[in-house]
Coordinates of C-alpha atoms in Angstrom, one line a residue:
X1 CA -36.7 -18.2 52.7
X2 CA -33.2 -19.7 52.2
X3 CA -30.6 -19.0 49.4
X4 CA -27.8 -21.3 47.6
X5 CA -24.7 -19.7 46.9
X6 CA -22.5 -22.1 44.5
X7 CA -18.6 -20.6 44.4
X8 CA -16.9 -21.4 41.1
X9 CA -12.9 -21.3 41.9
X10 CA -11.8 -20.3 38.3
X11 CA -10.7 -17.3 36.2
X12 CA -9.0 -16.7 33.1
X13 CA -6.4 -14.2 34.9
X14 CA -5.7 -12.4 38.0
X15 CA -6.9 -9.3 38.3
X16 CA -4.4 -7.4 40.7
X17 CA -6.7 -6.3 43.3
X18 CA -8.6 -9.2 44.0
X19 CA -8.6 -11.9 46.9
X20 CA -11.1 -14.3 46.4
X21 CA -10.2 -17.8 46.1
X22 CA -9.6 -18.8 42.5
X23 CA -7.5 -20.9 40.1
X24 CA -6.3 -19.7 36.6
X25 CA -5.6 -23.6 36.0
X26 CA -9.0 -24.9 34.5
X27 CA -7.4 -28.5 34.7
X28 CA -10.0 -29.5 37.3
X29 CA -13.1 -27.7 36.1
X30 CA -15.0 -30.8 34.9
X31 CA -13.5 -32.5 38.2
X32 CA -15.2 -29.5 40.4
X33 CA -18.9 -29.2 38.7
X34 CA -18.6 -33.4 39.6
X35 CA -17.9 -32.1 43.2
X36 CA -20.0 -29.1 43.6
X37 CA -23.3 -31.4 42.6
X38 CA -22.0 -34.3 45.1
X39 CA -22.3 -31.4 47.9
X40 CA -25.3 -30.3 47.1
X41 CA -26.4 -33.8 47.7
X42 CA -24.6 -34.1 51.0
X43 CA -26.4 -30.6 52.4
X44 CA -29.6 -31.2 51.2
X45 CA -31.2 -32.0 54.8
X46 CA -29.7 -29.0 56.1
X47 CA -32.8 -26.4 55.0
X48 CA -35.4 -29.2 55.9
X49 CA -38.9 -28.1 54.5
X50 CA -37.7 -24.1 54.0
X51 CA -38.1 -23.0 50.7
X52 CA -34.6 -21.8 48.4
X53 CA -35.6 -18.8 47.1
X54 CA -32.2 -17.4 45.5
X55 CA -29.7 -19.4 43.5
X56 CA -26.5 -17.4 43.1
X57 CA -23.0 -18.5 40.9
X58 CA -20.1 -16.2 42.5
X59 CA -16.6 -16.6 42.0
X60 CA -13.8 -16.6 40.6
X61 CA -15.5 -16.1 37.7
X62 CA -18.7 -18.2 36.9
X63 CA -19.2 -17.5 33.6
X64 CA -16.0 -20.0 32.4
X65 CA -18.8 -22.2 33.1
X66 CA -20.6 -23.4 29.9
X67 CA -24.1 -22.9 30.0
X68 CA -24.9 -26.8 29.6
X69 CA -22.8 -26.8 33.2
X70 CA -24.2 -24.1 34.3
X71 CA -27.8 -26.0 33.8
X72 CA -26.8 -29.4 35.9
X73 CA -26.1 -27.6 39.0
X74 CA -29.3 -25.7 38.6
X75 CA -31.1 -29.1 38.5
X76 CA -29.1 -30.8 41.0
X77 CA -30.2 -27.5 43.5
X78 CA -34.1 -28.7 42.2
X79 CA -33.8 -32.0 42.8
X80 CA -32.5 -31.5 46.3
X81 CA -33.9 -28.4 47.9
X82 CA -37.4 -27.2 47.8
X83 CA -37.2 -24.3 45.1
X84 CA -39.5 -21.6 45.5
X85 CA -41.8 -21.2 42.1
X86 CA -39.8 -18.1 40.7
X87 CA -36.4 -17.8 42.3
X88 CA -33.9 -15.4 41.6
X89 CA -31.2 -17.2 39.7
X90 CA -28.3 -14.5 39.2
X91 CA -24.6 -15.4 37.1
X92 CA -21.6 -13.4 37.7
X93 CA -20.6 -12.9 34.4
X94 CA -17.3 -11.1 33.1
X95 CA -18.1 -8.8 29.4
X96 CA -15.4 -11.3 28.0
X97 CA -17.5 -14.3 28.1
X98 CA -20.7 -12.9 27.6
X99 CA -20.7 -13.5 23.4
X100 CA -24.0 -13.3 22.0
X101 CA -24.5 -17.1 21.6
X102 CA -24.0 -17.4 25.4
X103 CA -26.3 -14.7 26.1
X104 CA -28.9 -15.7 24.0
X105 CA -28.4 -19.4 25.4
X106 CA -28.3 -18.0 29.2
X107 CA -31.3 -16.4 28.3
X108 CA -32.9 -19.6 27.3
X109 CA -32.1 -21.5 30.6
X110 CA -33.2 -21.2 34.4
X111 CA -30.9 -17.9 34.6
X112 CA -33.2 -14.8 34.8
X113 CA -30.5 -12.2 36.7
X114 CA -26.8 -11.0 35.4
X115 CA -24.4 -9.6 37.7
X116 CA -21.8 -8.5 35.1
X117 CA -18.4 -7.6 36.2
X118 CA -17.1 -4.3 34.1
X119 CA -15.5 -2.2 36.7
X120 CA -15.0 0.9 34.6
X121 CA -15.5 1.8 30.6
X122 CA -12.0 3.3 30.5
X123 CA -9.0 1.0 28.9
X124 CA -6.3 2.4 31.3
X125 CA -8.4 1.5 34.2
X126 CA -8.6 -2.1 32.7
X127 CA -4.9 -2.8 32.6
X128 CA -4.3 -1.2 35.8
X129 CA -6.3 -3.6 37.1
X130 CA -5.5 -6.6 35.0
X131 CA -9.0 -7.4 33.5
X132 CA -9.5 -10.1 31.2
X133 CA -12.2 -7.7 29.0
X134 CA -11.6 -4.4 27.2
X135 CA -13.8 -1.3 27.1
X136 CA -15.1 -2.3 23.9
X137 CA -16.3 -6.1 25.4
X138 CA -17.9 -4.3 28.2
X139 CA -20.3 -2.1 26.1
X140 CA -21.0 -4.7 23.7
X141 CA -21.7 -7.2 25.9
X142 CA -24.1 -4.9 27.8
X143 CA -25.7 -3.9 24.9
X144 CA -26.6 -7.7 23.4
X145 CA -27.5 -8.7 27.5
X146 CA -30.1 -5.6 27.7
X147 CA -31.9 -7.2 24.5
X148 CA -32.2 -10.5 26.4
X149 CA -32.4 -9.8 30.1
X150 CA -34.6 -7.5 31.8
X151 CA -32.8 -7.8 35.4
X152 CA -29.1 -6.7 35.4
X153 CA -26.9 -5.7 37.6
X154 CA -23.1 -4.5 37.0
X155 CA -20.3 -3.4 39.1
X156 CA -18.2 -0.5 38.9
X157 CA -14.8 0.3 40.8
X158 CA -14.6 4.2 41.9
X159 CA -11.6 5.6 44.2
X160 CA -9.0 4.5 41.1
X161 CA -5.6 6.4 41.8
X162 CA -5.6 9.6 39.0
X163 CA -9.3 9.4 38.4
X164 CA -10.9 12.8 38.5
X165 CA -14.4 13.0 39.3
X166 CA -15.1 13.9 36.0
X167 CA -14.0 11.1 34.5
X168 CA -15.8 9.3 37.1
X169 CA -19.2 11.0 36.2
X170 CA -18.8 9.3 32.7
X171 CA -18.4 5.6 34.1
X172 CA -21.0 6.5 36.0
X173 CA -22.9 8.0 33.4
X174 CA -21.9 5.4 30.5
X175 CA -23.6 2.9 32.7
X176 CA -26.7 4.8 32.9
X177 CA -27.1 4.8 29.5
X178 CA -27.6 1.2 29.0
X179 CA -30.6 1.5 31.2
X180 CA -29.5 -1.4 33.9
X181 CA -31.7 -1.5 37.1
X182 CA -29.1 -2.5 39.2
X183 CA -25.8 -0.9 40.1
X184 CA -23.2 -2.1 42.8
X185 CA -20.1 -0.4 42.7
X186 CA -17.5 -1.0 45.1
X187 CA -14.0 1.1 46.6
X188 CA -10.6 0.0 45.2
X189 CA -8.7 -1.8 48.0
X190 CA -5.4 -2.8 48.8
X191 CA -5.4 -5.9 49.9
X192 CA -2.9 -8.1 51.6
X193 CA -0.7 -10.4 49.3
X194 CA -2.6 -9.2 45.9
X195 CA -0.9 -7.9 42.8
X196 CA -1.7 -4.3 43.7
X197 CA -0.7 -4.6 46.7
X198 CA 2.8 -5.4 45.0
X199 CA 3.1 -3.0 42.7
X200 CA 2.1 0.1 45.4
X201 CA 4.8 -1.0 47.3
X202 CA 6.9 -0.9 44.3
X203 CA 5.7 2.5 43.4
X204 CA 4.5 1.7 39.9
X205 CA 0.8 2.4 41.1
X206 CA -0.3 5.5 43.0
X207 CA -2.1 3.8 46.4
X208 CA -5.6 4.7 46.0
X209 CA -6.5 8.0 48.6
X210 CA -9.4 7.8 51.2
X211 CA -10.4 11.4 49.8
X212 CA -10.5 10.5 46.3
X213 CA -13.3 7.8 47.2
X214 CA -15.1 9.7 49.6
X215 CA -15.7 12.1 46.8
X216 CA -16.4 9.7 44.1
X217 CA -19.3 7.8 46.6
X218 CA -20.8 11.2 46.8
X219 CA -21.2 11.6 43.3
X220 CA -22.3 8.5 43.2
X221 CA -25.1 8.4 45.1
X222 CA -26.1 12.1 43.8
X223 CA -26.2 10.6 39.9
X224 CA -27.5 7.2 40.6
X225 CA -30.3 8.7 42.8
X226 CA -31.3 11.6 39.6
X227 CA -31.7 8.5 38.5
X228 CA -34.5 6.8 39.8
X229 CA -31.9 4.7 41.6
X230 CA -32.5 3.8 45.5
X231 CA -29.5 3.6 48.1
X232 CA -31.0 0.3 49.9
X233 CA -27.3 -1.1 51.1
X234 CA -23.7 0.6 50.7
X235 CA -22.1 -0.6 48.2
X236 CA -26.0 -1.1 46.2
X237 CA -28.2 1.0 44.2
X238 CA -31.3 -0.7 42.7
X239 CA -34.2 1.0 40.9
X240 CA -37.6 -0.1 42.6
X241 CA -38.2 -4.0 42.2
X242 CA -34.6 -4.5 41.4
X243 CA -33.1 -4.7 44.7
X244 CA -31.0 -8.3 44.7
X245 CA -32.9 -11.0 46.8
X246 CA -29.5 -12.8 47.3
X247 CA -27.9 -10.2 48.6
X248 CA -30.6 -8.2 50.9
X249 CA -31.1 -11.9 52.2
X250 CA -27.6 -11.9 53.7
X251 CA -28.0 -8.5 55.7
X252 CA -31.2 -9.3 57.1
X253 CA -29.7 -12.7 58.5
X254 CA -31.4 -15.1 56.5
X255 CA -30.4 -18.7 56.2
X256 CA -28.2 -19.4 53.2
X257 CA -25.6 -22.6 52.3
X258 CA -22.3 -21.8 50.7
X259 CA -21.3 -24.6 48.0
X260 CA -17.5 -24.9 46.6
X261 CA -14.6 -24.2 48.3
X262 CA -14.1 -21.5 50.2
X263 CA -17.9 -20.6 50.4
X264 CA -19.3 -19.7 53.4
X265 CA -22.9 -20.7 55.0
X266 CA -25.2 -19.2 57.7
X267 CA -28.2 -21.2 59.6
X268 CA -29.1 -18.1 61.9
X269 CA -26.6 -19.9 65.1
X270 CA -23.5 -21.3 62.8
X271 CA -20.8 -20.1 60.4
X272 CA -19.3 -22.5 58.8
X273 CA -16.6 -22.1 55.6
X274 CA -15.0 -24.4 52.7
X275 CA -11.9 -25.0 52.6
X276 CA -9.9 -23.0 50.4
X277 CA -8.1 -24.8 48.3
X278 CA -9.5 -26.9 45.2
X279 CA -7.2 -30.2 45.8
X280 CA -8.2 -30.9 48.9
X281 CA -11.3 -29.9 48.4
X282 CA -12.5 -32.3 45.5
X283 CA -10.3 -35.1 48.1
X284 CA -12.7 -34.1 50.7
X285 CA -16.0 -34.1 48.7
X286 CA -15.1 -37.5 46.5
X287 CA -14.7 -39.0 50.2
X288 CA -18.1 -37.9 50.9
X289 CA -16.6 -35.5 53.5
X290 CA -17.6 -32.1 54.0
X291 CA -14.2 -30.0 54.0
X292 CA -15.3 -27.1 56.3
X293 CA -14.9 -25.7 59.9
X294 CA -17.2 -24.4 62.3
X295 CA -18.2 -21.1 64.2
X296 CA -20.8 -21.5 66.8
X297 CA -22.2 -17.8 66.8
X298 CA -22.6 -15.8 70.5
X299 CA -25.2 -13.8 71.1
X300 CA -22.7 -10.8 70.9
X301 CA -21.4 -12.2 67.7
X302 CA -24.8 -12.3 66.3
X303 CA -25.9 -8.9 68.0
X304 CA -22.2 -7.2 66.4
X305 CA -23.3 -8.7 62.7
X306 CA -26.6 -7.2 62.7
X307 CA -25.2 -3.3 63.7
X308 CA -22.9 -4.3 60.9
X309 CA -25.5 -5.7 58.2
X310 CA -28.2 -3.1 59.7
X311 CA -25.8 0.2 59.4
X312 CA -25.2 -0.7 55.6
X313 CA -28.5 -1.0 54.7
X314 CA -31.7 1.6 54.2
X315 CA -33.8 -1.0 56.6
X316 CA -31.0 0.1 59.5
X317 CA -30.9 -1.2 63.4
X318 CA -34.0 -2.0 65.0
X319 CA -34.1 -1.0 68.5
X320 CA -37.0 -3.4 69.6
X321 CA -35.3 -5.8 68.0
X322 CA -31.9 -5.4 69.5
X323 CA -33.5 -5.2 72.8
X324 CA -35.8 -8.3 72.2
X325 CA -33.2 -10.8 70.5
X326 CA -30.4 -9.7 72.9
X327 CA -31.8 -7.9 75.8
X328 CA -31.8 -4.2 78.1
X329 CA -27.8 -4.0 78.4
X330 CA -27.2 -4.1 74.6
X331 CA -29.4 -1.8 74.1
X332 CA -28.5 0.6 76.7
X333 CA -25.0 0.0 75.2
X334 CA -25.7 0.8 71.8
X335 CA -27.9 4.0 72.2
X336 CA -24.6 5.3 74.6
X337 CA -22.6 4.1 71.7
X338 CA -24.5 6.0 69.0
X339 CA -24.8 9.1 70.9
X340 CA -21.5 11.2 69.6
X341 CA -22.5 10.1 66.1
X342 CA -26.0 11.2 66.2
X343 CA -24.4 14.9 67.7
X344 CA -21.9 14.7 64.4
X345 CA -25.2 13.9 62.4
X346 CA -23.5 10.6 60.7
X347 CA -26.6 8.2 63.0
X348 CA -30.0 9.5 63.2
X349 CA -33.2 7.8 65.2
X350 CA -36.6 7.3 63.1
X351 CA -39.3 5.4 64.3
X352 CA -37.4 3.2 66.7
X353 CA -34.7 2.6 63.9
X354 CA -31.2 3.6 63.9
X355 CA -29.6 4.4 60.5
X356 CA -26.4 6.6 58.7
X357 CA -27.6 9.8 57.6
X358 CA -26.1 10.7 54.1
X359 CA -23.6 12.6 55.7
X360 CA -22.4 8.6 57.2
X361 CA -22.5 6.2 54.6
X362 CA -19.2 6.1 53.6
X363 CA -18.5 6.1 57.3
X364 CA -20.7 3.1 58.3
X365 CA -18.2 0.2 58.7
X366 CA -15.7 2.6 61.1
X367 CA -19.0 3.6 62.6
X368 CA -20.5 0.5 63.0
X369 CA -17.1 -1.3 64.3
X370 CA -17.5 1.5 67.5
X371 CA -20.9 0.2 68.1
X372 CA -19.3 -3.5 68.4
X373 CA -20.0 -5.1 71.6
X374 CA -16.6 -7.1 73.3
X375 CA -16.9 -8.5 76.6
X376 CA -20.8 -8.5 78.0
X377 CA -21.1 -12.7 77.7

């Protein structure tokens, strides 16, 4: 199974820790939905007979989209891929555009999952980080969406500078109470040339503390898990059933095919990534050119993504499979890599599978970053 991820380069504003590719011009947005259908034309040999099981709208901020917009590209995926009989068709959405007359029509198109961008309940949190939406938006929109949509999934920002972990526990818990199956929440970072990056240098933000985070992860996992919730990547919590195709897809290496620019696309050998920039992209595209450069994958690239993707996830690191796919001396390499963090209890070994304990999730990128591979090709 393959996935289709379309990238919509618009947003109403900035927010000030983001750096995704976006414009807050929406001059060109008829001009890009033109563009993004022509590329799906212009990739649609590159799956041959495999099936798309996941369509997925990601941004920038989808939901500017109308839903009549939203539709054509859904067709022109149809009428050039071979679509499974019941993908997963998620729409990031932000609680500002998500009316009741859009949710009712999204709920009437091809649509079926919402990825709804609230970040936090609290209004200070909002304007510190320059959301379009209010606290207000975000509960109202969740609770006309929950009426209309059985699959949703929103995101929440922990590790805010100031935030107790009290006040944490009530994001945490407000979003409980709308009775969502899906949950991905995410560290503030500080990010090179954003807004928050700006005003931390400045000192009219507090820079966010590793500590802080650590602690706010933990409580977390503890509440989301009371919850029926299960732990199946790092940054995701999905109740049984509800675990997102599109994403799980990407950490266990499946094919996908990034449409818009700046998206990126994977067939299992090649990376390859979109221009970013939406001028020269809708040049390229109207040219019947396809603006994007190439990465022929080595096996120790390949073998370093999957510790990556493996470590985040509940499915973890396959020993056989490291040792069939890239042979004796990776595997050798990784178990005397792993050994100091199986003594400090942050790895463990189960069945032939290497995973973070509880103890190293929040540690899993450092961790898995020492279990990279360098110079053996």
């Amino acid at each position: 199974m393959s996935g289709i991820y379309i990238h919509i380069p618009f947003c109403k504003q900035a927010c000030h820790y983001c750096d995704f590719h976006f414009s807050t011009s929406m001059k060109k947005k008829e001009d890009m939905v033109l563009a993004l259908i022509d590329e799906i034309q212009l990739r649609k040999d590159e799956f041959g007979d495999e099936q798309v099981e996941t369509i997925y709208f990601g941004g920038g901020t989808p939901s500017v989209l109308t839903v009549d917009e939203i539709q054509v590209l859904i067709d022109a995926v149809y009428e050039n891929f071979n679509v499974t009989e019941s993908p997963e068709i998620t729409l990031e959405a932000n609680p500002d555009d998500l009316d009741d007359d859009t949710i009712i029509q999204l709920a009437n198109s091809p649509v079926n999952r919402l990825s709804i961008g609230i970040q936090s309940f609290f209004e200070e949190d909002l304007k510190l980080m320059n959301r379009a939406h209010n606290a207000m938006e975000a509960k109202r929109c969740l609770q006309t969406a929950t009426q209309y949509f059985d699959n949703i999934s929103l995101d929440l920002i922990y590790g805010m500078p100031n935030m107790s972990n009290e006040k944490w526990l009530q994001n945490v818990q407000t979003a409980l109470s709308f009775g969502v199956p899906h949950i991905s929440s995410y560290a503030l970072t500080v990010e090179p040339k954003t807004a928050l990056k700006k005003l931390i240098e400045k000192k009219v933000v507090e820079a966010p503390k590793d500590e802080v985070a650590q602690e706010h992860f933990l409580v977390l996992i503890e509440e989301l898990e009371k919850n029926g919730f299960i732990h199946y990547e790092l940054s995701n919590f999905g109740k049984p059933d509800y675990f997102s195709k599109n994403n799980t897809a990407y950490w266990l290496g499946k094919k996908y095919i990034g449409i818009g620019p700046s998206a990126h696309s994977y067939n299992g050998k090649e990376r390859s990534w979109n221009i970013a920039n939406n001028t020269l992209y809708l040049k390229a595209i109207q040219e019947n050119n396809l603006p994007n450069e190439i990465e022929v994958l080595t096996k120790t690239d390949r073998y370093n993504e999957y510790i990556m993707t493996g470590l985040r996830t509940i499915w973890g690191v396959s020993l056989k499979r490291v040792e069939f796919e890239y042979g004796e001396r990776y595997l050798l390499y990784l178990l005397e890599q792993s050994k100091k963090y199986i003594h400090s209890e942050h790895l463990q070994i189960e069945a032939d599978v290497l995973t973070t304990t509880k103890k190293g999730k929040f540690l899993s990128d450092g961790i898995a970053s020492d279990l990279f591979l360098l110079n053996l090709e």
